[in-house]
Amino acid sequence: MDRTNSGRRPSFFWQGLMIILPVLVLAVVGLYSLRQDEQAAEQAARKRAADSAQSLARAVGDMAGEELSEFLNLQNVWMIDLNLNSQPRAGMSSDNDLEAGIAKWERTYPGLKLAALAEPQCDLLTDGREIAPPSVPATPSPPKWYCELSPRQREL
């Protein structure tokens, strides 16, 4: 009967290890759980941001489309009115609704004038080539007689 082994207390190292080991396991599990939560939160935030960006793009696109449509309609009516005013007519007055529409548009967009922005109507093919009005070359070509001048003549 060996009494010295059965009554012996565990050493301080083993007692400390038995206390620290569960704490370390809980700390590792907690850090792993925090990492998983962080990744899940980041994915959710990315999804919300993508949804918000799409929603914002739709809203801005709709607003821009409406504003562009309003400008184009006003421009077309103004161009038609200009064409009609250039024709001789008997006893017709100018369109007050058009003038009010232009004034309202110019108040909505201060610093912009419809007359300065308006472009004549054009027709485009599906590939982007312009049909009407005919395109104007960016730089005019010199006349044939100018091309046939000698360098001395050109200098003079």
Coordinates of N, CA, C and O in Angstrom, one line a residue:
M1 N 0.8 -1.1 0.0 CA 0.0 0.0 0.0 C 0.9 1.2 0.0 O 1.5 1.6 1.0
D2 N 0.8 1.8 -1.1 CA 1.6 3.0 -1.3 C 0.8 4.2 -1.0 O -0.1 4.6 -1.8
R3 N 1.0 4.8 0.1 CA 0.2 5.9 0.5 C 0.7 7.2 -0.1 O 0.0 8.2 -0.2
T4 N 1.9 7.3 -0.5 CA 2.5 8.5 -0.9 C 1.9 8.9 -2.3 O 1.7 10.1 -2.6
N5 N 1.5 8.0 -3.2 CA 0.9 8.3 -4.5 C -0.5 8.7 -4.4 O -1.0 9.5 -5.1
S6 N -1.3 8.0 -3.6 CA -2.7 8.3 -3.5 C -3.1 9.6 -2.8 O -4.0 10.2 -3.1
G7 N -2.3 10.0 -1.9 CA -2.6 11.2 -1.2 C -1.9 12.4 -1.8 O -2.0 13.5 -1.3
R8 N -1.1 12.2 -2.8 CA -0.3 13.3 -3.3 C -1.2 14.2 -4.2 O -2.0 13.8 -5.0
R9 N -1.0 15.5 -4.0 CA -1.8 16.5 -4.7 C -1.1 16.7 -6.1 O 0.1 16.6 -6.2
P10 N -2.0 17.1 -7.1 CA -1.4 17.4 -8.4 C -0.5 18.6 -8.3 O -0.7 19.5 -7.5
S11 N 0.5 18.7 -9.2 CA 1.5 19.8 -9.1 C 0.8 21.1 -9.6 O -0.2 21.1 -10.2
F12 N 1.4 22.2 -9.3 CA 0.9 23.5 -9.7 C 0.7 23.6 -11.2 O -0.2 24.2 -11.7
F13 N 1.7 23.1 -11.9 CA 1.6 23.2 -13.4 C 0.4 22.5 -13.9 O -0.3 23.1 -14.8
W14 N 0.0 21.4 -13.5 CA -1.2 20.7 -14.0 C -2.4 21.4 -13.5 O -3.4 21.4 -14.2
Q15 N -2.4 21.9 -12.4 CA -3.6 22.7 -11.9 C -3.8 23.9 -12.8 O -4.9 24.2 -13.2
G16 N -2.7 24.6 -13.1 CA -2.8 25.8 -13.9 C -3.3 25.4 -15.3 O -4.1 26.2 -15.9
L17 N -2.8 24.3 -15.8 CA -3.1 23.9 -17.2 C -4.6 23.5 -17.2 O -5.3 23.8 -18.2
M18 N -5.1 22.9 -16.2 CA -6.6 22.6 -16.2 C -7.4 23.8 -16.1 O -8.6 23.8 -16.5
I19 N -6.9 24.9 -15.6 CA -7.7 26.1 -15.5 C -7.6 26.9 -16.8 O -8.5 27.4 -17.4
I20 N -6.4 26.9 -17.4 CA -6.1 27.7 -18.6 C -6.6 27.0 -19.8 O -7.1 27.7 -20.8
L21 N -6.6 25.7 -19.9 CA -7.0 25.0 -21.1 C -8.4 25.3 -21.5 O -8.7 25.7 -22.7
P22 N -9.4 25.3 -20.7 CA -10.8 25.6 -21.1 C -10.9 27.1 -21.5 O -11.6 27.4 -22.4
V23 N -10.1 27.9 -20.9 CA -10.2 29.4 -21.2 C -9.6 29.5 -22.7 O -10.2 30.3 -23.5
L24 N -8.5 28.9 -22.9 CA -7.9 28.9 -24.3 C -8.9 28.4 -25.3 O -9.0 28.9 -26.4
V25 N -9.5 27.2 -25.0 CA -10.5 26.6 -26.0 C -11.6 27.6 -26.2 O -12.0 27.8 -27.4
L26 N -12.2 28.2 -25.2 CA -13.3 29.1 -25.3 C -12.8 30.4 -26.1 O -13.6 30.9 -26.9
A27 N -11.6 30.8 -25.9 CA -11.1 32.0 -26.6 C -11.0 31.7 -28.1 O -11.3 32.5 -29.0
V28 N -10.4 30.5 -28.5 CA -10.3 30.1 -29.9 C -11.7 30.0 -30.5 O -11.9 30.5 -31.6
V29 N -12.6 29.4 -29.8 CA -14.0 29.2 -30.4 C -14.6 30.6 -30.5 O -15.3 30.9 -31.5
G30 N -14.4 31.5 -29.6 CA -15.0 32.8 -29.6 C -14.4 33.6 -30.8 O -15.1 34.3 -31.5
L31 N -13.1 33.5 -31.0 CA -12.4 34.2 -32.1 C -13.0 33.7 -33.5 O -13.2 34.5 -34.4
Y32 N -13.1 32.4 -33.6 CA -13.6 31.8 -34.8 C -15.1 32.3 -35.0 O -15.4 32.6 -36.2
S33 N -15.9 32.3 -34.0 CA -17.2 32.8 -34.1 C -17.3 34.3 -34.5 O -18.1 34.6 -35.4
L34 N -16.4 35.1 -33.9 CA -16.4 36.5 -34.3 C -16.0 36.6 -35.8 O -16.5 37.5 -36.5
R35 N -15.1 35.8 -36.3 CA -14.6 35.9 -37.7 C -15.8 35.5 -38.6 O -16.0 36.2 -39.6
Q36 N -16.6 34.5 -38.2 CA -17.7 34.1 -39.0 C -18.8 35.2 -39.0 O -19.4 35.5 -40.1
D37 N -19.0 35.8 -37.9 CA -20.0 36.9 -37.8 C -19.5 38.1 -38.7 O -20.4 38.7 -39.3
E38 N -18.3 38.4 -38.6 CA -17.7 39.5 -39.4 C -17.9 39.2 -40.9 O -18.4 40.1 -41.7
Q39 N -17.7 38.0 -41.4 CA -17.8 37.7 -42.8 C -19.3 37.7 -43.2 O -19.7 38.2 -44.2
A40 N -20.2 37.2 -42.3 CA -21.6 37.3 -42.6 C -22.1 38.7 -42.7 O -22.9 39.1 -43.6
A41 N -21.7 39.6 -41.7 CA -22.1 41.0 -41.8 C -21.5 41.7 -43.0 O -22.2 42.5 -43.6
E42 N -20.3 41.4 -43.4 CA -19.7 42.0 -44.6 C -20.5 41.6 -45.9 O -20.8 42.4 -46.7
Q43 N -20.9 40.3 -45.9 CA -21.7 39.8 -47.1 C -23.0 40.5 -47.1 O -23.5 40.9 -48.2
A44 N -23.7 40.6 -46.0 CA -25.0 41.3 -45.9 C -24.8 42.8 -46.3 O -25.7 43.3 -47.0
A45 N -23.8 43.4 -45.8 CA -23.6 44.8 -46.2 C -23.3 45.0 -47.7 O -23.8 45.9 -48.3
R46 N -22.5 44.1 -48.2 CA -22.3 44.2 -49.7 C -23.6 44.0 -50.5 O -23.8 44.7 -51.5
K47 N -24.4 43.1 -50.0 CA -25.7 42.8 -50.7 C -26.6 44.1 -50.6 O -27.2 44.5 -51.6
R48 N -26.7 44.6 -49.4 CA -27.5 45.9 -49.2 C -27.0 47.0 -50.1 O -27.7 47.8 -50.7
A49 N -25.6 47.1 -50.1 CA -25.0 48.2 -50.9 C -25.3 48.0 -52.4 O -25.6 49.0 -53.1
A50 N -25.2 46.8 -52.9 CA -25.6 46.5 -54.3 C -27.0 46.8 -54.6 O -27.4 47.4 -55.6
D51 N -27.9 46.4 -53.7 CA -29.3 46.7 -53.9 C -29.6 48.2 -53.9 O -30.4 48.7 -54.7
S52 N -28.9 48.9 -53.0 CA -29.1 50.4 -52.9 C -28.6 51.0 -54.2 O -29.2 52.0 -54.7
A53 N -27.4 50.6 -54.7 CA -26.9 51.1 -55.9 C -27.8 50.9 -57.1 O -28.0 51.8 -57.9
Q54 N -28.4 49.7 -57.2 CA -29.3 49.4 -58.3 C -30.5 50.3 -58.1 O -31.0 50.8 -59.1
S55 N -31.0 50.4 -56.9 CA -32.2 51.3 -56.7 C -32.0 52.7 -57.1 O -32.8 53.4 -57.7
L56 N -30.8 53.2 -56.6 CA -30.4 54.6 -56.9 C -30.2 54.8 -58.5 O -30.7 55.8 -59.0
A57 N -29.6 53.8 -59.1 CA -29.4 53.9 -60.6 C -30.7 53.9 -61.3 O -30.9 54.7 -62.2
R58 N -31.7 53.1 -60.8 CA -33.0 53.1 -61.5 C -33.7 54.5 -61.3 O -34.3 55.1 -62.2
A59 N -33.6 55.0 -60.0 CA -34.3 56.3 -59.7 C -33.6 57.4 -60.5 O -34.3 58.3 -61.1
V60 N -32.3 57.5 -60.6 CA -31.6 58.5 -61.3 C -31.9 58.4 -62.8 O -32.1 59.3 -63.5
G61 N -31.9 57.1 -63.3 CA -32.2 56.9 -64.7 C -33.6 57.3 -65.1 O -33.8 57.9 -66.1
D62 N -34.5 57.0 -64.2 CA -35.9 57.5 -64.5 C -36.0 59.0 -64.5 O -36.6 59.6 -65.4
M63 N -35.4 59.6 -63.5 CA -35.4 61.1 -63.4 C -34.8 61.7 -64.6 O -35.3 62.6 -65.2
A64 N -33.6 61.2 -65.0 CA -32.9 61.7 -66.1 C -33.7 61.5 -67.4 O -33.7 62.4 -68.3
G65 N -34.3 60.3 -67.5 CA -35.1 60.1 -68.7 C -36.3 61.0 -68.8 O -36.6 61.5 -69.9
E66 N -36.9 61.3 -67.7 CA -38.0 62.2 -67.7 C -37.6 63.6 -68.1 O -38.2 64.3 -68.9
E67 N -36.5 64.1 -67.5 CA -35.9 65.4 -67.7 C -35.5 65.5 -69.2 O -35.8 66.5 -69.9
L68 N -34.9 64.5 -69.7 CA -34.4 64.5 -71.1 C -35.6 64.5 -72.1 O -35.6 65.2 -73.0
S69 N -36.6 63.7 -71.7 CA -37.8 63.7 -72.5 C -38.5 65.1 -72.5 O -39.0 65.5 -73.6
E70 N -38.6 65.7 -71.4 CA -39.2 67.0 -71.3 C -38.4 68.0 -72.2 O -39.0 68.8 -72.9
F71 N -37.1 68.0 -72.1 CA -36.3 68.9 -72.9 C -36.5 68.6 -74.4 O -36.7 69.5 -75.2
L72 N -36.5 67.3 -74.8 CA -36.6 67.0 -76.2 C -38.0 67.4 -76.7 O -38.1 67.9 -77.8
N73 N -39.1 67.2 -75.9 CA -40.4 67.6 -76.3 C -40.5 69.1 -76.5 O -41.0 69.7 -77.5
L74 N -39.9 69.9 -75.5 CA -39.9 71.3 -75.6 C -39.1 71.8 -76.8 O -39.5 72.7 -77.5
Q75 N -38.0 71.2 -77.0 CA -37.1 71.5 -78.2 C -37.9 71.3 -79.5 O -37.8 72.1 -80.4
N76 N -38.5 70.2 -79.6 CA -39.2 69.8 -80.8 C -40.4 70.8 -81.1 O -40.5 71.3 -82.2
V77 N -41.1 71.2 -80.1 CA -42.2 72.1 -80.2 C -41.6 73.5 -80.6 O -42.2 74.2 -81.4
W78 N -40.5 73.9 -80.0 CA -39.9 75.2 -80.3 C -39.4 75.2 -81.7 O -39.6 76.2 -82.4
M79 N -38.8 74.1 -82.2 CA -38.3 74.1 -83.6 C -39.5 74.1 -84.5 O -39.4 74.8 -85.6
I80 N -40.5 73.4 -84.2 CA -41.7 73.5 -85.1 C -42.3 74.9 -85.1 O -42.6 75.4 -86.2
D81 N -42.3 75.5 -84.0 CA -42.8 76.9 -83.9 C -41.9 77.8 -84.7 O -42.4 78.8 -85.4
L82 N -40.6 77.6 -84.6 CA -39.7 78.5 -85.4 C -39.9 78.3 -86.9 O -39.9 79.2 -87.7
N83 N -40.1 77.0 -87.3 CA -40.4 76.8 -88.7 C -41.7 77.4 -89.2 O -41.8 78.0 -90.3
L84 N -42.7 77.3 -88.3 CA -44.0 77.9 -88.6 C -43.9 79.5 -88.7 O -44.5 80.1 -89.5
N85 N -43.1 80.0 -87.8 CA -43.0 81.5 -87.7 C -42.2 82.0 -89.0 O -42.3 83.2 -89.3
S86 N -41.4 81.1 -89.5 CA -40.6 81.6 -90.7 C -41.5 81.6 -92.0 O -41.1 82.2 -93.0
Q87 N -42.7 81.0 -91.9 CA -43.6 80.9 -93.0 C -44.6 82.1 -92.9 O -45.0 82.5 -91.8
P88 N -44.9 82.7 -94.1 CA -45.9 83.8 -94.0 C -47.3 83.2 -93.6 O -47.7 82.2 -94.0
R89 N -48.0 83.9 -92.7 CA -49.3 83.4 -92.2 C -50.1 84.7 -91.9 O -49.6 85.7 -91.6
A90 N -51.4 84.4 -91.9 CA -52.3 85.6 -91.8 C -53.0 85.5 -90.4 O -53.7 84.6 -90.2
G91 N -52.8 86.5 -89.6 CA -53.5 86.7 -88.3 C -53.3 85.6 -87.3 O -54.1 85.5 -86.4
M92 N -52.2 84.8 -87.3 CA -51.9 83.8 -86.2 C -51.0 84.4 -85.2 O -50.1 85.1 -85.5
S93 N -51.3 84.1 -83.9 CA -50.5 84.6 -82.8 C -49.5 83.6 -82.4 O -49.7 82.4 -82.6
S94 N -48.5 84.0 -81.6 CA -47.5 83.0 -81.1 C -48.1 82.2 -80.0 O -49.1 82.5 -79.4
D95 N -47.5 81.0 -79.8 CA -48.0 80.1 -78.8 C -47.5 80.5 -77.4 O -46.4 80.4 -77.1
N96 N -48.5 80.9 -76.5 CA -48.2 81.3 -75.2 C -47.8 80.2 -74.3 O -47.0 80.3 -73.4
D97 N -48.3 79.0 -74.6 CA -48.0 77.8 -73.8 C -46.5 77.5 -74.0 O -45.8 77.1 -73.1
L98 N -46.0 77.6 -75.2 CA -44.6 77.3 -75.5 C -43.7 78.3 -74.8 O -42.7 77.9 -74.2
E99 N -44.1 79.6 -74.8 CA -43.2 80.5 -74.1 C -43.2 80.3 -72.6 O -42.2 80.4 -72.0
A100 N -44.4 79.9 -72.1 CA -44.4 79.6 -70.6 C -43.6 78.3 -70.3 O -42.9 78.3 -69.3
G101 N -43.7 77.3 -71.2 CA -42.9 76.1 -71.0 C -41.4 76.4 -71.0 O -40.7 75.8 -70.2
I102 N -41.0 77.2 -72.0 CA -39.6 77.5 -72.1 C -39.1 78.3 -70.9 O -38.1 78.0 -70.3
A103 N -39.9 79.3 -70.4 CA -39.6 80.1 -69.2 C -39.5 79.2 -68.0 O -38.6 79.3 -67.2
K104 N -40.4 78.2 -67.8 CA -40.4 77.3 -66.7 C -39.2 76.5 -66.7 O -38.5 76.3 -65.7
W105 N -38.8 75.9 -67.9 CA -37.7 75.1 -68.1 C -36.4 75.9 -67.7 O -35.5 75.4 -67.0
E106 N -36.3 77.1 -68.2 CA -35.1 77.9 -67.9 C -35.0 78.3 -66.5 O -33.9 78.5 -65.9
R107 N -36.2 78.4 -65.8 CA -36.2 78.7 -64.3 C -35.7 77.4 -63.6 O -35.0 77.5 -62.6
T108 N -36.1 76.3 -64.1 CA -35.7 75.0 -63.4 C -34.2 74.8 -63.6 O -33.6 74.3 -62.6
Y109 N -33.7 75.2 -64.7 CA -32.2 75.0 -64.9 C -31.6 76.3 -65.2 O -31.3 76.7 -66.3
P110 N -31.3 77.1 -64.1 CA -30.7 78.4 -64.3 C -29.4 78.3 -64.9 O -28.6 77.4 -64.7
G111 N -29.1 79.3 -65.8 CA -27.9 79.3 -66.5 C -27.9 78.6 -67.8 O -27.0 78.7 -68.6
L112 N -29.0 77.9 -68.1 CA -29.1 77.2 -69.4 C -30.2 77.9 -70.2 O -31.3 78.2 -69.6
K113 N -30.0 78.1 -71.4 CA -31.0 78.7 -72.3 C -31.3 77.6 -73.4 O -30.5 77.0 -74.0
L114 N -32.6 77.4 -73.6 CA -33.1 76.4 -74.5 C -32.6 76.8 -75.9 O -32.2 75.9 -76.6
A115 N -32.6 78.0 -76.3 CA -32.2 78.4 -77.6 C -30.8 78.0 -77.9 O -30.4 77.7 -79.0
A116 N -29.9 78.1 -76.9 CA -28.5 77.8 -77.0 C -28.3 76.3 -77.1 O -27.3 75.8 -77.7
L117 N -29.1 75.5 -76.4 CA -28.9 74.1 -76.4 C -29.7 73.3 -77.5 O -29.3 72.2 -77.8
A118 N -30.7 73.9 -78.1 CA -31.5 73.2 -79.0 C -30.8 72.9 -80.3 O -30.0 73.7 -80.8
E119 N -31.0 71.7 -80.7 CA -30.3 71.2 -82.0 C -31.4 70.8 -83.0 O -32.5 70.4 -82.6
P120 N -31.2 71.0 -84.2 CA -32.2 70.6 -85.2 C -32.4 69.1 -85.1 O -31.5 68.3 -84.7
Q121 N -33.6 68.6 -85.5 CA -33.9 67.2 -85.5 C -33.0 66.5 -86.5 O -32.7 67.0 -87.5
C122 N -32.6 65.3 -86.1 CA -31.9 64.4 -87.0 C -32.4 63.0 -87.0 O -33.1 62.6 -86.1
D123 N -32.1 62.3 -88.1 CA -32.5 60.9 -88.2 C -31.2 60.1 -88.2 O -30.3 60.4 -88.9
L124 N -31.2 59.0 -87.4 CA -30.0 58.1 -87.3 C -30.4 56.7 -87.7 O -31.5 56.3 -87.4
L125 N -29.5 56.0 -88.3 CA -29.6 54.6 -88.5 C -29.3 53.9 -87.2 O -28.7 54.4 -86.3
T126 N -29.6 52.6 -87.2 CA -29.4 51.8 -85.9 C -27.9 51.7 -85.6 O -27.5 51.5 -84.5
D127 N -27.0 51.8 -86.6 CA -25.6 51.7 -86.3 C -25.0 53.0 -86.0 O -23.8 53.2 -85.7
G128 N -25.8 54.1 -85.9 CA -25.4 55.4 -85.4 C -25.0 56.4 -86.6 O -24.7 57.5 -86.3
R129 N -25.1 56.0 -87.8 CA -24.8 56.9 -88.9 C -26.0 57.9 -89.1 O -27.1 57.5 -89.0
E130 N -25.6 59.1 -89.4 CA -26.6 60.2 -89.5 C -27.2 60.2 -90.9 O -26.4 60.2 -91.9
I131 N -28.5 60.2 -91.0 CA -29.1 60.3 -92.4 C -29.4 61.8 -92.7 O -29.1 62.3 -93.8
A132 N -30.1 62.4 -91.8 CA -30.5 63.8 -92.1 C -30.4 64.6 -90.8 O -30.7 64.1 -89.7
P133 N -29.9 65.8 -90.8 CA -29.4 66.5 -91.9 C -28.0 65.9 -92.3 O -27.4 65.3 -91.5
P134 N -27.6 66.2 -93.5 CA -26.3 65.6 -93.9 C -25.2 66.2 -93.0 O -25.2 67.3 -92.6
S135 N -24.2 65.3 -92.8 CA -23.1 65.7 -91.9 C -22.2 66.8 -92.6 O -22.0 66.7 -93.8
V136 N -21.7 67.6 -91.8 CA -20.7 68.7 -92.2 C -19.3 68.2 -91.9 O -19.1 67.9 -90.7
P137 N -18.4 68.2 -92.8 CA -17.0 67.8 -92.5 C -16.4 68.7 -91.4 O -16.7 69.9 -91.4
A138 N -15.6 68.2 -90.6 CA -15.0 69.0 -89.5 C -14.1 70.0 -90.0 O -14.1 71.2 -89.5
T139 N -13.3 69.7 -91.0 CA -12.4 70.7 -91.6 C -12.8 70.8 -93.1 O -12.8 69.7 -93.8
P140 N -12.9 72.0 -93.7 CA -13.2 72.0 -95.1 C -12.0 71.7 -95.9 O -10.8 71.9 -95.5
S141 N -12.2 71.1 -97.1 CA -11.0 70.8 -98.0 C -10.8 72.0 -98.9 O -11.7 72.7 -99.3
P142 N -9.5 72.4 -99.1 CA -9.2 73.5 -99.9 C -9.6 73.3 -101.4 O -9.7 72.2 -101.8
P143 N -9.9 74.4 -102.1 CA -10.3 74.2 -103.5 C -9.1 73.6 -104.3 O -7.9 73.7 -103.9
K144 N -9.5 73.1 -105.5 CA -8.5 72.4 -106.3 C -7.4 73.4 -106.8 O -6.2 73.0 -106.8
W145 N -7.7 74.6 -107.1 CA -6.7 75.6 -107.6 C -5.7 75.9 -106.5 O -4.5 76.1 -106.8
Y146 N -6.1 75.9 -105.2 CA -5.2 76.2 -104.2 C -4.2 75.0 -104.0 O -3.0 75.3 -103.8
C147 N -4.6 73.8 -104.2 CA -3.7 72.7 -104.1 C -2.7 72.6 -105.2 O -1.6 72.1 -105.1
E148 N -3.0 73.3 -106.4 CA -2.1 73.2 -107.5 C -1.1 74.4 -107.5 O -0.3 74.5 -108.4
L149 N -1.2 75.2 -106.5 CA -0.2 76.3 -106.4 C 1.2 75.8 -106.0 O 1.3 74.9 -105.3
S150 N 2.2 76.5 -106.5 CA 3.5 76.2 -106.2 C 3.8 76.7 -104.7 O 3.1 77.6 -104.2
P151 N 4.9 76.2 -104.1 CA 5.2 76.7 -102.8 C 5.4 78.2 -102.7 O 5.1 78.9 -101.8
R152 N 6.1 78.8 -103.8 CA 6.3 80.2 -103.8 C 5.0 81.0 -103.9 O 4.8 82.0 -103.3
Q153 N 4.1 80.5 -104.8 CA 2.8 81.1 -104.9 C 2.0 81.1 -103.6 O 1.3 82.0 -103.2
R154 N 2.1 79.9 -102.9 CA 1.4 79.8 -101.6 C 2.0 80.8 -100.6 O 1.2 81.4 -99.8
E155 N 3.3 81.0 -100.6 CA 3.9 81.9 -99.7 C 3.5 83.3 -99.9 O 3.3 84.1 -99.0
L156 N 3.4 83.7 -101.2 CA 3.0 85.1 -101.5 C 1.5 85.3 -101.2 O 1.1 86.3 -100.8

